[in-house]
């Protein structure tokens, strides 16, 4: 039992080391890693050396700073390709981004957060980085709202807590307002978000269902306000994202009626 406890502790410490690289800075000193992981410097240094030998981290020979290693890319790629939702959605999402020139994002729900499985760039919404693996708030994003359509109001309150965080002056921070917006989103088949998470950006999203009809993911089309232009393009973009989400749902075995219910503002 002592050996098992020791092994478990080593695994937890190793994961804490890897988690330290998820907090924003891509390269860290040993002391940075130790502080982020809550470990002593000598323990962190020893674990980093072991992880380096396994290819999970690598050390720059000039700066001596550590970063995530190539093995993590391999593991991430394998995990992504094993996801039925990602496999079903990849080509459809890619085509949608190319057709409309906007960003297309795929997400699932993990507890009280949305989790990006994929993002595809359009010519009018380029990004210098990948969103895959990042988390987003459910109440402040189009993707998150689409994912919340499968959760009833009482469950939503328990899931999100009473205090909804505001990210901009347009973020919905009141549950009653969120309930009303989601009721509208559910009736028309898609959700919207304008500058609720970040200023200058907007998106539309639709839910993806599995063979049982459960919402298991969401697909969004997003970009700068000037490119999305909801006042002029909402109906067309909503139809496009609903049809794309329905196509993914069919690929996952869902054969319910397609939802192409759009309305002008």
CSV table of N, CA and C in Angstrom, one decimal, residues 122-179:
chain,number,residue,atom,x,y,z
A,122,UNK,N,-11.0,30.9,-41.3
A,122,UNK,CA,-11.4,31.5,-42.6
A,122,UNK,C,-10.5,32.7,-43.0
A,123,UNK,N,-10.6,33.1,-44.2
A,123,UNK,CA,-9.7,34.2,-44.6
A,123,UNK,C,-10.0,35.5,-43.9
A,124,UNK,N,-11.2,35.7,-43.4
A,124,UNK,CA,-11.6,36.9,-42.7
A,124,UNK,C,-11.5,36.8,-41.2
A,125,UNK,N,-11.0,35.7,-40.7
A,125,UNK,CA,-10.9,35.5,-39.3
A,125,UNK,C,-9.7,34.6,-38.9
A,126,UNK,N,-8.5,35.1,-39.4
A,126,UNK,CA,-7.3,34.4,-39.1
A,126,UNK,C,-6.9,34.4,-37.7
A,127,UNK,N,-6.2,33.4,-37.2
A,127,UNK,CA,-5.7,33.3,-35.8
A,127,UNK,C,-4.2,32.9,-35.9
A,128,UNK,N,-3.4,33.4,-35.0
A,128,UNK,CA,-2.0,33.0,-35.0
A,128,UNK,C,-1.8,31.8,-34.0
A,129,UNK,N,-2.8,31.3,-33.4
A,129,UNK,CA,-2.7,30.2,-32.5
A,129,UNK,C,-3.9,29.3,-32.6
A,130,UNK,N,-3.8,28.1,-32.0
A,130,UNK,CA,-4.9,27.2,-32.0
A,130,UNK,C,-5.6,27.3,-30.7
A,131,UNK,N,-7.0,27.2,-30.8
A,131,UNK,CA,-7.8,27.2,-29.6
A,131,UNK,C,-8.0,25.8,-29.0
A,132,UNK,N,-7.6,24.8,-29.7
A,132,UNK,CA,-7.8,23.4,-29.3
A,132,UNK,C,-7.3,23.2,-27.9
A,133,UNK,N,-8.2,22.6,-27.0
A,133,UNK,CA,-7.8,22.3,-25.7
A,133,UNK,C,-8.0,23.4,-24.7
A,134,UNK,N,-8.4,24.6,-25.2
A,134,UNK,CA,-8.7,25.7,-24.2
A,134,UNK,C,-10.1,25.6,-23.8
A,135,UNK,N,-10.4,26.2,-22.6
A,135,UNK,CA,-11.7,26.2,-22.1
A,135,UNK,C,-12.4,27.6,-22.2
A,136,UNK,N,-13.7,27.6,-22.3
A,136,UNK,CA,-14.5,28.9,-22.4
A,136,UNK,C,-15.6,28.8,-21.4
A,137,UNK,N,-16.1,30.0,-21.0
A,137,UNK,CA,-17.3,30.1,-20.1
A,137,UNK,C,-18.5,29.8,-20.9
A,138,UNK,N,-19.4,29.0,-20.3
A,138,UNK,CA,-20.6,28.6,-21.0
A,138,UNK,C,-21.6,29.8,-21.2
A,139,UNK,N,-21.7,30.6,-20.2
A,139,UNK,CA,-22.8,31.7,-20.3
A,139,UNK,C,-22.4,32.9,-21.2
A,140,UNK,N,-21.1,33.0,-21.5
A,140,UNK,CA,-20.7,34.2,-22.2
A,140,UNK,C,-20.2,33.9,-23.7
A,141,UNK,N,-20.6,32.8,-24.2
A,141,UNK,CA,-20.2,32.4,-25.6
A,141,UNK,C,-21.3,31.8,-26.3
A,142,UNK,N,-21.3,31.9,-27.6
A,142,UNK,CA,-22.4,31.3,-28.4
A,142,UNK,C,-22.3,29.8,-28.3
A,143,UNK,N,-21.0,29.2,-28.4
A,143,UNK,CA,-20.8,27.8,-28.2
A,143,UNK,C,-21.4,27.3,-26.9
A,144,UNK,N,-21.0,28.0,-25.8
A,144,UNK,CA,-21.5,27.6,-24.5
A,144,UNK,C,-23.0,27.7,-24.3
A,145,UNK,N,-23.6,28.7,-24.9
A,145,UNK,CA,-25.1,28.7,-24.8
A,145,UNK,C,-25.7,27.6,-25.6
A,146,UNK,N,-25.1,27.2,-26.7
A,146,UNK,CA,-25.7,26.1,-27.5
A,146,UNK,C,-25.5,24.8,-26.7
A,147,UNK,N,-24.4,24.7,-25.9
A,147,UNK,CA,-24.2,23.5,-25.1
A,147,UNK,C,-25.2,23.5,-23.9
A,148,UNK,N,-25.5,24.6,-23.4
A,148,UNK,CA,-26.5,24.7,-22.3
A,148,UNK,C,-27.9,24.5,-22.7
A,149,UNK,N,-28.2,24.4,-23.9
A,149,UNK,CA,-29.6,24.1,-24.4
A,149,UNK,C,-30.0,22.7,-23.9
A,150,UNK,N,-29.1,21.8,-23.6
A,150,UNK,CA,-29.4,20.5,-23.1
A,150,UNK,C,-29.5,20.4,-21.6
A,151,UNK,N,-29.4,21.6,-20.9
A,151,UNK,CA,-29.5,21.6,-19.4
A,151,UNK,C,-30.6,22.5,-19.0
A,152,UNK,N,-31.5,22.0,-18.1
A,152,UNK,CA,-32.7,22.7,-17.7
A,152,UNK,C,-32.3,23.9,-16.7
A,153,UNK,N,-33.1,24.9,-16.6
A,153,UNK,CA,-32.8,26.1,-15.8
A,153,UNK,C,-32.3,25.7,-14.4
A,154,UNK,N,-32.9,24.8,-13.7
A,154,UNK,CA,-32.5,24.5,-12.3
A,154,UNK,C,-31.1,23.9,-12.3
A,155,UNK,N,-30.8,23.0,-13.3
A,155,UNK,CA,-29.5,22.4,-13.4
A,155,UNK,C,-28.5,23.4,-13.8
A,156,UNK,N,-28.9,24.4,-14.6
A,156,UNK,CA,-27.9,25.4,-15.1
A,156,UNK,C,-27.4,26.2,-13.9
A,157,UNK,N,-28.4,26.6,-13.0
A,157,UNK,CA,-28.0,27.3,-11.8
A,157,UNK,C,-27.0,26.5,-10.9
A,158,UNK,N,-27.3,25.3,-10.7
A,158,UNK,CA,-26.4,24.4,-9.9
A,158,UNK,C,-25.0,24.3,-10.6
A,159,UNK,N,-25.1,24.2,-11.9
A,159,UNK,CA,-23.8,24.0,-12.7
A,159,UNK,C,-23.0,25.2,-12.7
A,160,UNK,N,-23.6,26.4,-13.0
A,160,UNK,CA,-22.8,27.6,-13.1
A,160,UNK,C,-22.6,28.4,-11.9
A,161,UNK,N,-23.4,28.1,-10.8
A,161,UNK,CA,-23.4,28.9,-9.6
A,161,UNK,C,-24.2,30.2,-9.8
A,162,UNK,N,-24.5,30.8,-8.7
A,162,UNK,CA,-25.4,32.0,-8.7
A,162,UNK,C,-24.7,33.2,-9.3
A,163,UNK,N,-23.4,33.3,-9.2
A,163,UNK,CA,-22.7,34.5,-9.7
A,163,UNK,C,-22.1,34.2,-11.1
A,164,UNK,N,-22.7,34.8,-12.1
A,164,UNK,CA,-22.1,34.7,-13.5
A,164,UNK,C,-21.1,35.8,-13.7
A,165,UNK,N,-19.9,35.4,-14.1
A,165,UNK,CA,-18.8,36.3,-14.3
A,165,UNK,C,-19.0,37.2,-15.5
A,166,UNK,N,-18.8,38.5,-15.3
A,166,UNK,CA,-18.9,39.4,-16.4
A,166,UNK,C,-17.5,39.6,-17.1
A,167,UNK,N,-17.4,39.5,-18.4
A,167,UNK,CA,-16.2,39.7,-19.1
A,167,UNK,C,-16.1,41.0,-19.8
A,168,UNK,N,-17.3,41.5,-20.3
A,168,UNK,CA,-17.4,42.8,-20.9
A,168,UNK,C,-18.7,43.4,-20.4
A,169,UNK,N,-19.0,44.6,-20.8
A,169,UNK,CA,-20.3,45.3,-20.3
A,169,UNK,C,-21.5,44.6,-21.0
A,170,UNK,N,-21.3,43.7,-21.9
A,170,UNK,CA,-22.4,43.0,-22.6
A,170,UNK,C,-22.6,41.6,-22.1
A,171,UNK,N,-21.8,41.1,-21.2
A,171,UNK,CA,-22.0,39.7,-20.7
A,171,UNK,C,-23.2,39.6,-19.9
A,172,UNK,N,-24.0,38.5,-20.1
A,172,UNK,CA,-25.2,38.2,-19.3
A,172,UNK,C,-24.7,37.7,-18.0
A,173,UNK,N,-25.1,38.4,-16.9
A,173,UNK,CA,-24.6,38.0,-15.6
A,173,UNK,C,-25.8,37.6,-14.7
A,174,UNK,N,-27.0,37.6,-15.2
A,174,UNK,CA,-28.2,37.3,-14.5
A,174,UNK,C,-28.9,36.0,-15.1
A,175,UNK,N,-29.2,35.1,-14.2
A,175,UNK,CA,-29.7,33.8,-14.6
A,175,UNK,C,-31.1,33.9,-15.3
A,176,UNK,N,-31.9,34.9,-14.9
A,176,UNK,CA,-33.2,35.0,-15.5
A,176,UNK,C,-33.0,35.5,-17.0
A,177,UNK,N,-32.1,36.4,-17.2
A,177,UNK,CA,-31.8,36.8,-18.6
A,177,UNK,C,-31.3,35.7,-19.4
A,178,UNK,N,-30.4,34.9,-18.8
A,178,UNK,CA,-29.8,33.8,-19.5
A,178,UNK,C,-30.9,32.8,-19.9
A,179,UNK,N,-31.8,32.5,-18.9
A,179,UNK,CA,-32.9,31.6,-19.2
A,179,UNK,C,-33.7,32.0,-20.4
